[in-house]
Short mmCIF file of C-alpha atoms and ligand atoms in Angstrom, two decimals:
data_model
loop_
_atom_site.label_atom_id
_atom_site.label_comp_id
_atom_site.label_asym_id
_atom_site.label_seq_id
_atom_site.Cartn_x
_atom_site.Cartn_y
_atom_site.Cartn_z
CA MET A 1 0.65 14.90 14.37
CA SER A 2 -1.52 13.62 17.39
CA PRO A 3 -3.31 10.33 16.46
CA GLU A 4 -6.79 11.99 16.75
CA ILE A 5 -5.93 14.67 13.63
CA ARG A 6 -4.23 12.03 11.44
CA ASN A 7 -7.28 9.54 12.14
CA LYS A 8 -9.56 11.67 11.00
CA TYR A 9 -8.02 11.75 7.38
CA GLN A 10 -7.66 8.57 4.86
CA ALA A 11 -4.05 9.57 2.06
CA ILE A 12 -5.15 8.25 -1.48
CA ILE A 13 -2.56 7.81 -3.80
CA GLY A 14 -1.67 6.45 -7.44
CA LEU A 15 1.73 5.34 -8.65
CA GLU A 16 3.62 5.76 -12.17
CA VAL A 17 5.98 3.77 -12.40
CA HIS A 18 8.93 3.87 -15.30
CA ALA A 19 10.89 0.67 -15.56
CA GLN A 20 14.02 0.95 -18.31
CA MET A 21 13.95 -2.43 -20.36
CA LEU A 22 17.00 -4.75 -20.65
CA THR A 23 17.00 -5.25 -24.60
CA LYS A 24 20.29 -4.86 -26.46
CA SER A 25 19.86 -1.85 -28.59
CA LYS A 26 17.16 1.40 -27.95
CA ALA A 27 13.30 2.12 -28.67
CA TYR A 28 13.73 3.36 -31.93
CA SER A 29 17.14 2.57 -33.21
CA SER A 30 19.86 0.21 -33.09
CA ASP A 31 21.84 2.34 -31.05
CA ILE A 32 23.08 0.72 -27.31
CA ASN A 33 21.61 0.63 -24.48
CA GLN A 34 24.03 -0.06 -22.18
CA PHE A 35 24.09 1.49 -18.35
CA GLY A 36 27.63 2.72 -17.70
CA ASP A 37 29.38 2.79 -20.79
CA LYS A 38 31.83 6.20 -21.54
CA PRO A 39 28.92 8.86 -21.62
CA ASN A 40 27.50 10.37 -25.27
CA ASN A 41 29.13 6.44 -26.52
CA ASN A 42 25.99 4.76 -27.52
CA VAL A 43 24.40 7.75 -29.76
CA SER A 44 23.81 7.94 -33.32
CA ILE A 45 21.51 10.53 -35.78
CA VAL A 46 18.53 8.80 -35.06
CA THR A 47 18.73 9.17 -31.15
CA MET A 48 19.39 12.53 -31.57
CA ALA A 49 16.66 12.83 -34.31
CA HIS A 50 18.69 15.14 -37.07
CA PRO A 51 16.51 15.87 -40.45
CA GLY A 52 16.56 12.83 -42.37
CA SER A 53 16.53 10.13 -40.01
CA LEU A 54 14.29 7.24 -39.11
CA PRO A 55 12.83 5.77 -36.07
CA LYS A 56 12.19 1.99 -35.95
CA MET A 57 10.23 0.10 -33.23
CA ASN A 58 12.13 -2.16 -31.66
CA ASN A 59 10.40 -5.83 -31.38
CA LYS A 60 12.13 -6.76 -28.28
CA THR A 61 10.22 -3.92 -26.16
CA ILE A 62 7.14 -4.30 -27.74
CA GLU A 63 7.10 -8.67 -26.47
CA PHE A 64 8.60 -6.76 -23.23
CA ALA A 65 6.22 -4.83 -22.70
CA ILE A 66 2.93 -7.17 -23.62
CA LYS A 67 4.39 -10.04 -21.31
CA LEU A 68 4.30 -7.45 -18.42
CA GLY A 69 0.70 -7.21 -19.16
CA LEU A 70 -0.20 -10.22 -19.50
CA ALA A 71 1.63 -10.92 -16.33
CA CYS A 72 -1.02 -8.76 -15.23
CA ASN A 73 -3.74 -9.80 -16.86
CA ALA A 74 -4.35 -6.34 -18.60
CA LYS A 75 -5.81 -6.22 -21.70
CA ILE A 76 -3.53 -5.73 -24.86
CA THR A 77 -4.16 -2.56 -27.18
CA GLN A 78 -4.82 -4.47 -30.53
CA GLN A 79 -3.73 -1.37 -32.67
CA GLN A 80 -1.88 0.99 -31.33
CA ASN A 81 -0.10 4.73 -32.04
CA PHE A 82 2.73 6.40 -31.41
CA SER A 83 2.68 10.32 -30.35
CA ARG A 84 5.31 12.78 -30.28
CA LYS A 85 5.47 14.56 -27.08
CA ASN A 86 6.86 17.69 -26.98
CA TYR A 87 9.48 19.86 -24.79
CA PHE A 88 12.64 21.15 -24.61
CA TYR A 89 15.39 20.43 -22.52
CA PRO A 90 18.81 19.99 -22.58
CA ASP A 91 19.32 16.25 -22.28
CA LEU A 92 16.40 15.65 -24.69
CA PRO A 93 18.33 16.29 -28.19
CA LYS A 94 15.06 15.85 -30.24
CA GLY A 95 12.88 18.47 -28.63
CA TYR A 96 10.50 15.51 -27.89
CA GLN A 97 10.23 11.98 -26.65
CA ILE A 98 8.43 9.13 -28.76
CA THR A 99 5.27 8.00 -26.29
CA GLN A 100 1.81 5.90 -26.62
CA ASP A 101 -0.35 8.78 -25.00
CA LEU A 102 -3.67 7.75 -26.60
CA THR A 103 -3.34 3.67 -27.23
CA PRO A 104 -1.11 2.68 -24.94
CA ILE A 105 -0.38 -1.42 -25.40
CA CYS A 106 -2.09 -2.42 -21.91
CA THR A 107 -5.07 -1.40 -20.44
CA ASP A 108 -6.87 -2.52 -16.97
CA GLY A 109 -5.52 -5.84 -15.50
CA GLU A 110 -3.95 -5.22 -11.91
CA ILE A 111 -0.52 -6.27 -9.08
CA TYR A 112 -1.73 -8.05 -5.70
CA ILE A 113 -0.36 -6.56 -2.71
CA LYS A 114 -0.23 -7.52 0.63
CA ASP A 115 -2.74 -4.62 2.67
CA ASP A 116 -1.76 -3.64 6.02
CA ASN A 117 -3.76 -5.78 7.81
CA GLY A 118 -1.67 -8.92 5.27
CA ASN A 119 -4.38 -9.60 3.49
CA GLU A 120 -4.74 -9.69 -0.29
CA LYS A 121 -5.55 -7.14 -2.32
CA PRO A 122 -6.20 -6.31 -6.21
CA ILE A 123 -4.44 -3.11 -7.02
CA LYS A 124 -5.90 -2.27 -10.94
CA LEU A 125 -3.80 -0.69 -13.56
CA THR A 126 -5.05 1.41 -15.97
CA ARG A 127 -2.35 1.94 -18.16
CA ILE A 128 0.81 0.02 -19.70
CA HIS A 129 2.80 1.99 -22.45
CA MET A 130 5.75 2.46 -23.69
CA GLU A 131 7.99 5.24 -24.60
CA GLU A 132 11.84 6.09 -24.51
CA ASP A 133 14.29 7.98 -21.99
CA ALA A 134 15.75 11.08 -22.21
CA GLY A 135 19.20 11.53 -21.34
CA LYS A 136 21.23 12.00 -17.95
CA SER A 137 21.70 15.84 -17.23
CA ILE A 138 24.80 15.69 -14.97
CA HIS A 139 25.01 18.23 -12.11
CA ASP A 140 27.71 17.24 -9.64
CA ILE A 141 31.53 16.62 -11.76
CA ASP A 142 32.01 19.70 -12.80
CA ILE A 143 31.73 22.57 -10.55
CA TYR A 144 30.57 25.62 -13.07
CA ASP A 145 28.66 23.58 -15.54
CA THR A 146 25.96 20.92 -16.26
CA LEU A 147 27.10 17.97 -18.12
CA VAL A 148 24.68 16.28 -20.39
CA ASP A 149 25.32 12.39 -21.15
CA LEU A 150 22.85 11.53 -24.26
CA ASN A 151 23.74 7.64 -23.40
CA ARG A 152 20.13 7.10 -21.94
CA ALA A 153 18.43 9.02 -24.73
CA GLY A 154 15.98 6.79 -26.19
CA VAL A 155 16.29 3.70 -24.16
CA PRO A 156 12.52 1.96 -23.75
CA LEU A 157 10.29 2.55 -20.80
CA ILE A 158 7.47 1.30 -19.66
CA GLU A 159 5.54 3.36 -17.87
CA ILE A 160 3.11 1.84 -15.46
CA VAL A 161 -0.01 3.67 -14.31
CA SER A 162 -1.71 2.73 -11.05
CA GLU A 163 -6.20 3.26 -10.26
CA PRO A 164 -5.31 5.86 -7.12
CA ASP A 165 -6.42 1.80 -5.18
CA LEU A 166 -3.38 2.76 -2.49
CA ARG A 167 -4.05 3.74 0.72
CA THR A 168 -1.09 3.56 3.07
CA SER A 169 2.14 4.48 2.12
CA LYS A 170 3.27 1.09 3.33
CA GLU A 171 0.46 -0.47 0.75
CA ALA A 172 2.50 1.78 -1.95
CA TYR A 173 5.79 -0.18 -0.68
CA ASN A 174 4.13 -3.05 -1.08
CA TYR A 175 2.87 -1.85 -4.05
CA LEU A 176 6.04 -1.09 -5.53
CA THR A 177 8.33 -4.56 -3.99
CA GLU A 178 5.88 -6.36 -6.15
CA ILE A 179 6.38 -4.82 -9.28
CA ARG A 180 10.84 -4.68 -9.26
CA LYS A 181 10.00 -8.54 -8.40
CA LEU A 182 7.78 -8.95 -11.43
CA VAL A 183 9.77 -7.15 -13.64
CA ARG A 184 13.39 -9.56 -12.78
CA TYR A 185 11.04 -12.90 -12.81
CA LEU A 186 10.38 -11.37 -16.45
CA ASP A 187 13.83 -10.50 -17.10
CA ILE A 188 12.78 -7.61 -18.63
CA CYS A 189 14.10 -5.05 -15.98
CA ASP A 190 16.92 -4.80 -13.38
CA GLY A 191 14.48 -3.01 -11.05
CA ASN A 192 17.63 -1.08 -10.05
CA MET A 193 16.29 2.49 -8.10
CA GLU A 194 18.93 2.94 -7.37
CA GLU A 195 21.10 2.97 -10.78
CA GLY A 196 17.39 4.64 -11.91
CA SER A 197 16.49 1.85 -14.11
CA LEU A 198 13.12 1.83 -11.93
CA ARG A 199 11.58 5.01 -11.61
CA CYS A 200 8.69 6.01 -9.69
CA ASP A 201 6.26 9.06 -9.11
CA ALA A 202 4.05 9.08 -6.23
CA ASN A 203 0.22 11.07 -6.85
CA VAL A 204 -0.78 11.65 -3.27
CA SER A 205 -4.24 13.51 -1.45
CA VAL A 206 -5.81 13.13 1.47
CA MET A 207 -9.62 13.35 1.88
CA LEU A 208 -11.58 13.67 5.49
CA ILE A 209 -12.59 10.17 6.37
CA ASP A 210 -15.44 9.56 5.40
CA SER A 211 -15.95 11.66 2.17
CA LYS A 212 -17.04 10.37 -1.09
CA GLU A 213 -14.40 13.15 -3.16
CA PHE A 214 -10.81 12.37 -3.32
CA GLY A 215 -8.69 16.03 -2.00
CA ARG A 216 -6.19 17.20 -4.66
CA LYS A 217 -3.64 15.02 -5.63
CA VAL A 218 0.06 16.49 -5.70
CA GLU A 219 2.58 14.39 -7.36
CA VAL A 220 6.04 13.40 -5.64
CA LYS A 221 9.32 12.92 -7.61
CA ASN A 222 12.47 11.68 -7.00
CA MET A 223 12.47 8.90 -4.17
CA ASN A 224 15.33 6.79 -5.52
CA SER A 225 14.75 3.81 -3.16
CA ILE A 226 11.72 1.72 -2.75
CA ARG A 227 11.85 2.50 1.01
CA ASN A 228 12.10 6.42 0.33
CA VAL A 229 8.80 6.43 -1.55
CA GLN A 230 7.15 5.24 1.66
CA LYS A 231 9.15 7.51 3.15
CA ALA A 232 8.03 10.69 0.65
CA ILE A 233 4.25 9.58 0.90
CA GLU A 234 4.75 9.58 4.24
CA TYR A 235 5.81 12.72 5.25
CA GLU A 236 3.45 14.72 2.18
CA ILE A 237 0.52 12.87 4.22
CA ASN A 238 1.47 14.87 7.60
CA ARG A 239 1.93 17.78 4.81
CA GLN A 240 -0.87 17.57 3.97
CA ILE A 241 -3.28 16.96 6.84
CA GLU A 242 -1.47 19.79 8.90
CA LYS A 243 -1.86 22.10 6.00
CA ILE A 244 -6.24 21.55 5.21
CA GLU A 245 -6.22 21.74 9.94
CA ASN A 246 -4.63 25.32 9.24
CA GLY A 247 -7.12 26.33 7.12
CA GLU A 248 -5.35 26.14 4.36
CA ILE A 249 -6.13 24.33 1.01
CA ILE A 250 -3.97 22.06 -1.28
CA ARG A 251 -3.02 23.00 -5.04
CA GLN A 252 -1.77 20.68 -7.25
CA GLU A 253 2.08 20.98 -7.79
CA THR A 254 4.73 18.07 -8.03
CA ARG A 255 7.53 18.23 -5.44
CA SER A 256 10.46 16.35 -4.85
CA TYR A 257 11.72 14.65 -2.73
CA ASP A 258 14.56 15.48 -0.30
CA ALA A 259 16.12 12.00 1.40
CA LEU A 260 18.48 13.75 3.43
CA LYS A 261 16.55 15.82 4.99
CA ASN A 262 13.29 13.65 4.18
CA ILE A 263 10.84 16.48 3.22
CA THR A 264 9.44 17.00 -0.25
CA ILE A 265 9.98 20.80 -1.94
CA SER A 266 7.46 22.52 -4.67
CA MET A 267 8.64 21.84 -7.70
CA ARG A 268 6.19 23.66 -10.13
CA SER A 269 2.65 24.64 -9.81
CA LYS A 270 0.00 23.08 -12.33
CA GLU A 271 0.02 26.08 -14.07
CA ASP A 272 3.46 25.75 -15.37
CA ALA A 273 2.76 22.40 -15.87
CA ASN A 274 4.47 21.71 -19.22
CA ASP A 275 1.85 21.92 -22.33
CA TYR A 276 3.13 18.40 -24.03
CA ARG A 277 1.00 19.30 -27.19
CA TYR A 278 1.08 15.82 -28.30
CA PHE A 279 0.35 14.97 -31.93
CA PRO A 280 1.13 11.47 -33.91
CA GLU A 281 4.41 10.68 -35.02
CA PRO A 282 4.47 11.00 -38.32
CA ASP A 283 7.60 8.20 -38.88
CA LEU A 284 5.84 5.09 -37.26
CA GLN A 285 3.43 3.40 -38.45
CA PRO A 286 0.89 2.20 -35.92
CA LEU A 287 1.22 -1.48 -34.20
CA PHE A 288 -0.73 -3.91 -35.02
CA ILE A 289 -1.13 -7.16 -32.39
CA ASN A 290 -2.30 -9.96 -33.35
CA GLU A 291 -3.38 -13.31 -31.19
CA SER A 292 -1.19 -15.26 -32.52
CA GLN A 293 1.93 -12.70 -31.05
CA ILE A 294 0.66 -12.49 -27.84
CA ASN A 295 -0.39 -16.60 -27.89
CA LYS A 296 3.66 -17.30 -28.48
CA ILE A 297 4.67 -15.05 -25.38
CA LYS A 298 2.03 -16.49 -24.06
CA ALA A 299 3.69 -19.59 -24.08
CA ASP A 300 7.25 -18.86 -23.16
CA MET A 301 6.00 -17.28 -20.15
CA PRO A 302 8.15 -18.09 -16.98
CA MET A 303 6.76 -18.92 -13.85
CA LEU A 304 5.40 -15.92 -12.08
CA PRO A 305 5.74 -14.81 -8.24
CA ARG A 306 2.05 -14.76 -7.56
CA ASP A 307 1.55 -18.07 -9.17
CA LEU A 308 4.73 -19.60 -6.86
CA PHE A 309 3.02 -18.15 -3.78
CA ILE A 310 -0.47 -19.97 -4.49
CA LYS A 311 1.27 -23.57 -5.20
CA TYR A 312 3.32 -23.73 -2.12
CA THR A 313 1.07 -22.60 0.38
CA LYS A 314 -2.15 -24.42 -0.80
CA GLU A 315 -0.30 -27.87 -1.91
CA TYR A 316 2.98 -27.58 -0.21
CA GLN A 317 1.26 -26.82 3.15
CA LEU A 318 4.61 -23.98 3.55
CA SER A 319 3.16 -20.84 5.62
CA GLU A 320 3.27 -17.70 4.01
CA TYR A 321 6.13 -16.47 5.20
CA ASP A 322 8.27 -19.61 4.04
CA ALA A 323 6.76 -18.92 0.67
CA TYR A 324 7.05 -14.95 0.73
CA ASN A 325 10.63 -15.81 1.42
CA LEU A 326 10.93 -18.68 -0.98
CA THR A 327 9.40 -16.56 -3.85
CA ASP A 328 10.86 -13.37 -3.32
CA SER A 329 13.72 -13.53 -5.41
CA LYS A 330 13.23 -15.65 -8.91
CA ASP A 331 16.69 -17.21 -8.37
CA ILE A 332 16.13 -18.44 -5.15
CA ALA A 333 12.23 -19.71 -6.12
CA LEU A 334 14.31 -21.65 -9.32
CA TYR A 335 16.76 -23.09 -6.28
CA TYR A 336 13.88 -24.51 -4.34
CA GLU A 337 12.21 -25.81 -7.53
CA GLU A 338 15.34 -27.82 -8.34
CA ILE A 339 15.89 -28.95 -4.75
CA ILE A 340 12.32 -30.23 -4.58
CA LYS A 341 12.47 -31.98 -8.11
CA HIS A 342 14.27 -34.64 -6.21
CA THR A 343 12.49 -34.78 -2.22
CA LYS A 344 8.80 -34.41 -1.64
CA ASN A 345 10.14 -32.72 1.97
CA TYR A 346 8.89 -29.64 0.61
CA LYS A 347 8.57 -28.04 4.47
CA SER A 348 12.70 -29.62 4.99
CA ALA A 349 13.41 -28.27 1.98
CA ALA A 350 11.98 -25.29 2.80
CA ASN A 351 13.88 -24.95 6.10
CA LEU A 352 17.54 -25.71 4.12
CA MET A 353 16.52 -22.99 2.17
CA MET A 354 15.74 -20.07 4.82
CA GLY A 355 17.69 -21.71 7.36
CA ASP A 356 21.44 -23.24 6.15
CA VAL A 357 21.48 -21.55 2.98
CA LYS A 358 20.43 -18.37 3.41
CA SER A 359 22.58 -17.58 6.01
CA TYR A 360 25.79 -18.85 4.38
CA LEU A 361 24.62 -16.58 1.39
CA ASN A 362 24.29 -13.64 4.24
CA GLN A 363 27.66 -14.16 5.62
CA TYR A 364 29.61 -14.15 2.44
CA GLY A 365 27.67 -11.96 0.72
CA ILE A 366 26.54 -14.19 -1.95
CA GLU A 367 23.78 -14.63 -4.94
CA ILE A 368 22.08 -18.65 -4.56
CA ILE A 369 23.46 -18.51 -8.11
CA ASN A 370 27.05 -18.98 -6.13
CA PHE A 371 25.66 -20.75 -4.27
CA PRO A 372 28.37 -23.79 -4.67
CA ILE A 373 26.20 -26.86 -3.10
CA TYR A 374 23.39 -28.20 -6.11
CA PRO A 375 20.13 -28.09 -5.80
CA LYS A 376 19.68 -32.46 -5.70
CA THR A 377 22.82 -32.66 -2.98
CA LEU A 378 20.81 -30.71 -0.83
CA ALA A 379 17.16 -32.78 -1.60
CA ASP A 380 19.41 -35.96 -0.73
CA LEU A 381 20.46 -34.62 2.50
CA ILE A 382 17.19 -34.35 3.53
CA THR A 383 16.75 -37.63 2.23
CA LEU A 384 19.10 -38.59 4.52
CA ILE A 385 17.48 -37.48 7.05
CA ASP A 386 14.12 -38.47 6.62
CA ASN A 387 15.46 -41.90 6.59
CA GLY A 388 15.99 -41.84 9.33
CA LYS A 389 19.87 -42.46 9.10
CA ILE A 390 21.39 -38.87 10.23
CA SER A 391 19.46 -36.16 12.46
CA SER A 392 18.60 -32.65 11.66
CA THR A 393 21.34 -31.43 13.98
CA ILE A 394 24.01 -33.57 12.39
CA ALA A 395 23.07 -32.18 8.72
CA SER A 396 23.40 -29.17 9.45
CA GLN A 397 25.98 -29.09 11.74
CA LYS A 398 28.64 -31.58 10.41
CA ILE A 399 27.28 -32.32 6.54
CA PHE A 400 26.50 -29.22 5.54
CA PRO A 401 29.16 -27.47 5.81
CA THR A 402 31.48 -30.09 5.00
CA LEU A 403 30.01 -30.07 1.65
CA LEU A 404 30.09 -26.61 1.41
CA GLU A 405 33.61 -27.36 1.04
CA ASN A 406 33.04 -30.33 -0.93
CA PRO A 407 30.38 -29.79 -3.39
CA ASN A 408 30.59 -32.49 -5.60
CA LYS A 409 30.64 -35.20 -2.84
CA ASP A 410 27.73 -37.57 -1.60
CA PRO A 411 26.04 -36.94 1.20
CA LEU A 412 25.99 -39.96 2.55
CA LYS A 413 29.47 -41.17 1.58
CA ILE A 414 30.62 -37.63 3.69
CA ALA A 415 28.38 -39.41 7.08
CA GLU A 416 30.04 -42.89 6.36
CA GLU A 417 33.44 -41.46 6.68
CA MET A 418 32.45 -39.45 9.31
CA ASN A 419 31.13 -41.73 11.33
CA LEU A 420 27.42 -40.31 11.43
CA ILE A 421 25.49 -42.74 10.31
CA GLN A 422 22.86 -42.61 13.45
CA ASP A 423 22.20 -45.79 15.28
CA SER A 424 18.83 -47.20 14.66
CA ASP A 425 20.17 -50.32 16.53
CA GLU A 426 17.81 -49.94 19.93
CA ASN A 427 19.06 -52.65 21.71
CA GLU A 428 22.62 -50.66 21.52
CA ILE A 429 20.88 -47.77 22.78
CA LEU A 430 18.99 -49.19 25.40
CA SER A 431 22.04 -50.61 27.10
CA MET A 432 23.48 -46.83 26.12
CA ILE A 433 19.96 -45.46 28.36
CA THR A 434 19.96 -48.49 31.33
CA ASP A 435 23.90 -46.85 31.77
CA ILE A 436 23.03 -43.68 31.87
CA ILE A 437 19.63 -44.10 34.02
CA ARG A 438 21.90 -46.49 36.27
CA ASN A 439 24.78 -43.40 36.73
CA ASN A 440 21.95 -40.88 37.51
CA ASN A 441 19.80 -42.44 39.65
CA ILE A 442 18.93 -39.03 41.61
CA GLU A 443 17.80 -37.43 38.50
CA ALA A 444 15.69 -40.55 38.02
CA GLU A 445 14.37 -40.11 40.55
CA ARG A 446 12.51 -36.66 40.80
CA TYR A 447 11.65 -37.75 36.89
CA LYS A 448 9.60 -40.82 38.79
CA ASN A 449 7.88 -38.30 41.53
CA GLY A 450 6.83 -35.80 38.30
CA GLU A 451 9.63 -33.56 37.08
CA LYS A 452 9.03 -34.61 33.16
CA GLN A 453 10.62 -32.00 32.24
CA LEU A 454 13.86 -33.57 33.37
CA ILE A 455 13.88 -36.04 29.78
CA GLY A 456 15.53 -33.24 28.41
CA PHE A 457 18.83 -33.69 30.78
CA PHE A 458 18.70 -38.04 29.94
CA MET A 459 18.04 -37.10 26.06
CA GLY A 460 21.66 -34.35 26.21
CA GLN A 461 23.65 -37.43 27.94
CA LEU A 462 22.40 -39.74 25.07
CA MET A 463 23.47 -37.63 22.49
CA LYS A 464 26.60 -37.03 24.12
CA ILE A 465 27.43 -40.86 24.36
CA SER A 466 26.50 -41.62 21.07
CA LYS A 467 27.91 -38.97 19.70
CA GLY A 468 24.66 -37.70 18.39
CA LYS A 469 24.08 -40.41 16.22
CA ALA A 470 21.00 -41.62 18.67
CA ASN A 471 17.89 -41.27 15.98
CA PRO A 472 16.32 -38.51 18.71
CA LYS A 473 12.67 -39.37 18.10
CA SER A 474 13.03 -43.28 19.02
CA ALA A 475 15.71 -42.58 21.44
CA ASN A 476 12.75 -40.03 23.07
CA LYS A 477 10.58 -42.80 23.21
CA LEU A 478 13.19 -45.19 24.69
CA ILE A 479 13.78 -42.91 27.35
CA ARG A 480 10.33 -42.54 28.44
CA GLU A 481 9.44 -45.96 28.35
CA THR A 482 12.67 -47.19 30.10
CA LEU A 483 12.14 -44.73 32.95
CA ASP A 484 8.24 -45.57 33.10
CA LYS A 485 9.85 -49.17 33.88
CA LEU A 486 11.56 -48.52 36.84
P1 ADP B 1 -3.14 13.69 -14.38
O1 ADP B 1 -3.83 13.72 -15.65
O2 ADP B 1 -2.41 14.44 -13.74
O3 ADP B 1 -1.34 12.77 -15.08
P2 ADP B 1 -4.38 10.34 -14.38
O4 ADP B 1 -5.56 10.95 -13.93
O5 ADP B 1 -3.29 10.59 -14.91
O6 ADP B 1 -3.81 12.21 -13.93
O7 ADP B 1 -3.34 10.51 -12.73
C1 ADP B 1 -1.74 10.52 -13.06
C2 ADP B 1 -1.47 9.11 -11.20
O8 ADP B 1 -2.10 9.99 -10.62
C3 ADP B 1 -2.23 7.98 -11.21
O9 ADP B 1 -1.31 7.23 -10.64
C4 ADP B 1 -3.51 8.41 -10.97
O10 ADP B 1 -3.92 6.75 -9.89
C5 ADP B 1 -3.38 8.82 -8.92
N1 ADP B 1 -4.01 9.87 -8.77
C6 ADP B 1 -5.23 10.36 -9.69
N2 ADP B 1 -6.10 11.26 -9.18
C7 ADP B 1 -5.90 11.39 -8.02
C8 ADP B 1 -6.24 11.99 -6.77
N3 ADP B 1 -6.65 12.46 -6.17
N4 ADP B 1 -5.32 11.57 -5.06
C9 ADP B 1 -3.80 10.54 -5.14
N5 ADP B 1 -4.06 9.76 -6.49
C10 ADP B 1 -4.23 10.41 -8.29
MG1 MG B 2 -2.08 11.15 -17.01
#
């Protein structure tokens, strides 16, 4: 499609995200909530809704949903009711899901993302509500039959519905990335899209760029990674524009994303959309949330990525790039927070994390929680550099690798044992510099005649002779002074 045609249109996107809660038991029963167990193992009469069995609300789900709501600055609904959403499917043994139709636990609030120009943009939330998952139909194990595993039936879900505030597939990518980060910081969902514990339906429409009215939306399902959500939306935007350009109209429908072909395929149109015939769940009492309950959860909120980002950029003066990377994962942020309890050199700590530590983690494919060196030890290493005892090159090339082998050793001890303590004795350095200049008088002459970049050559010589122990800053100054005096 030509950019001229593409640029005539504006895409409008709203996402519906389902997150499986990391509770020990299911949403309305004491059945175990665990991924990967033997099929149909965690299924009781409550999950199957046998006659006479009664659901009971899992308080942990409520707590988790409120946590997420507070983190998004949402309003918490004081009185909530539950509803039945009725439909037939082989993996839905009850014939209905218990959900919150008219009284979602949270309304309003927002999630902050970066727009395509890198500016912060709030994406408003319509609602967050609690519901339960269905079982899983497995089509690819038995060549004749579809198999059903009901372990997932009744697993607590929360659904996060956004307003149609997203404008590009990249914004949708960023929005989902922020949600995944948030649920992981809150420890309420593992955020794993590949395993389906985080799922997303994308609603996409397009309109002429100066139009006031949104186009008709199409819902796209079945994307199993954040990247695929972006790709599916991008495909869908182009498909809709092409249709409109051909004089066709967009029908409201649900489409499925085919990751192998990178296309979307029609599943069902609005006309055969389900009529769920919602009605109040008679077996669950209305739920009342009071202030003291909310305050208790508030008091227990963990640190959140956006707060840390603001602290790192505003208070610690780190670049947005550093702050973004440090807060990308909760464990990385926690580790960094530990380092800076012992040093105020925020920038060096960030550099060390983003440099030596990250490359070690990448090289061996391990997570920060399995990183062998204690945060305090890295803070001590930074202090050694700051006190001029070792250069940052020595720290990175000699002491850091030694610490990886001997994580319990004191960096200062290592520096002493390896004879790496930097010479700050100016006289000794000065005599080295005099020797170097004497032995390289052609270069010294050229320096005098204006080739100031030769300072690098003399620094190199000095580092070689002093075996890297000369403090680079003062050495550089001494070399210049000596050369200028010639
Ligand atoms: P439905 O009743 O079909 O479920 P909703 O109004 O509840 O539709 O919206 C569902 C999702 O679709 C929300 O995330 C919302 O932001 C999004 N949405 C609504 N209208 C549009 C539109 N015209 N284009 C794109 N997304 C939309
Ligand atoms: Mg809706």
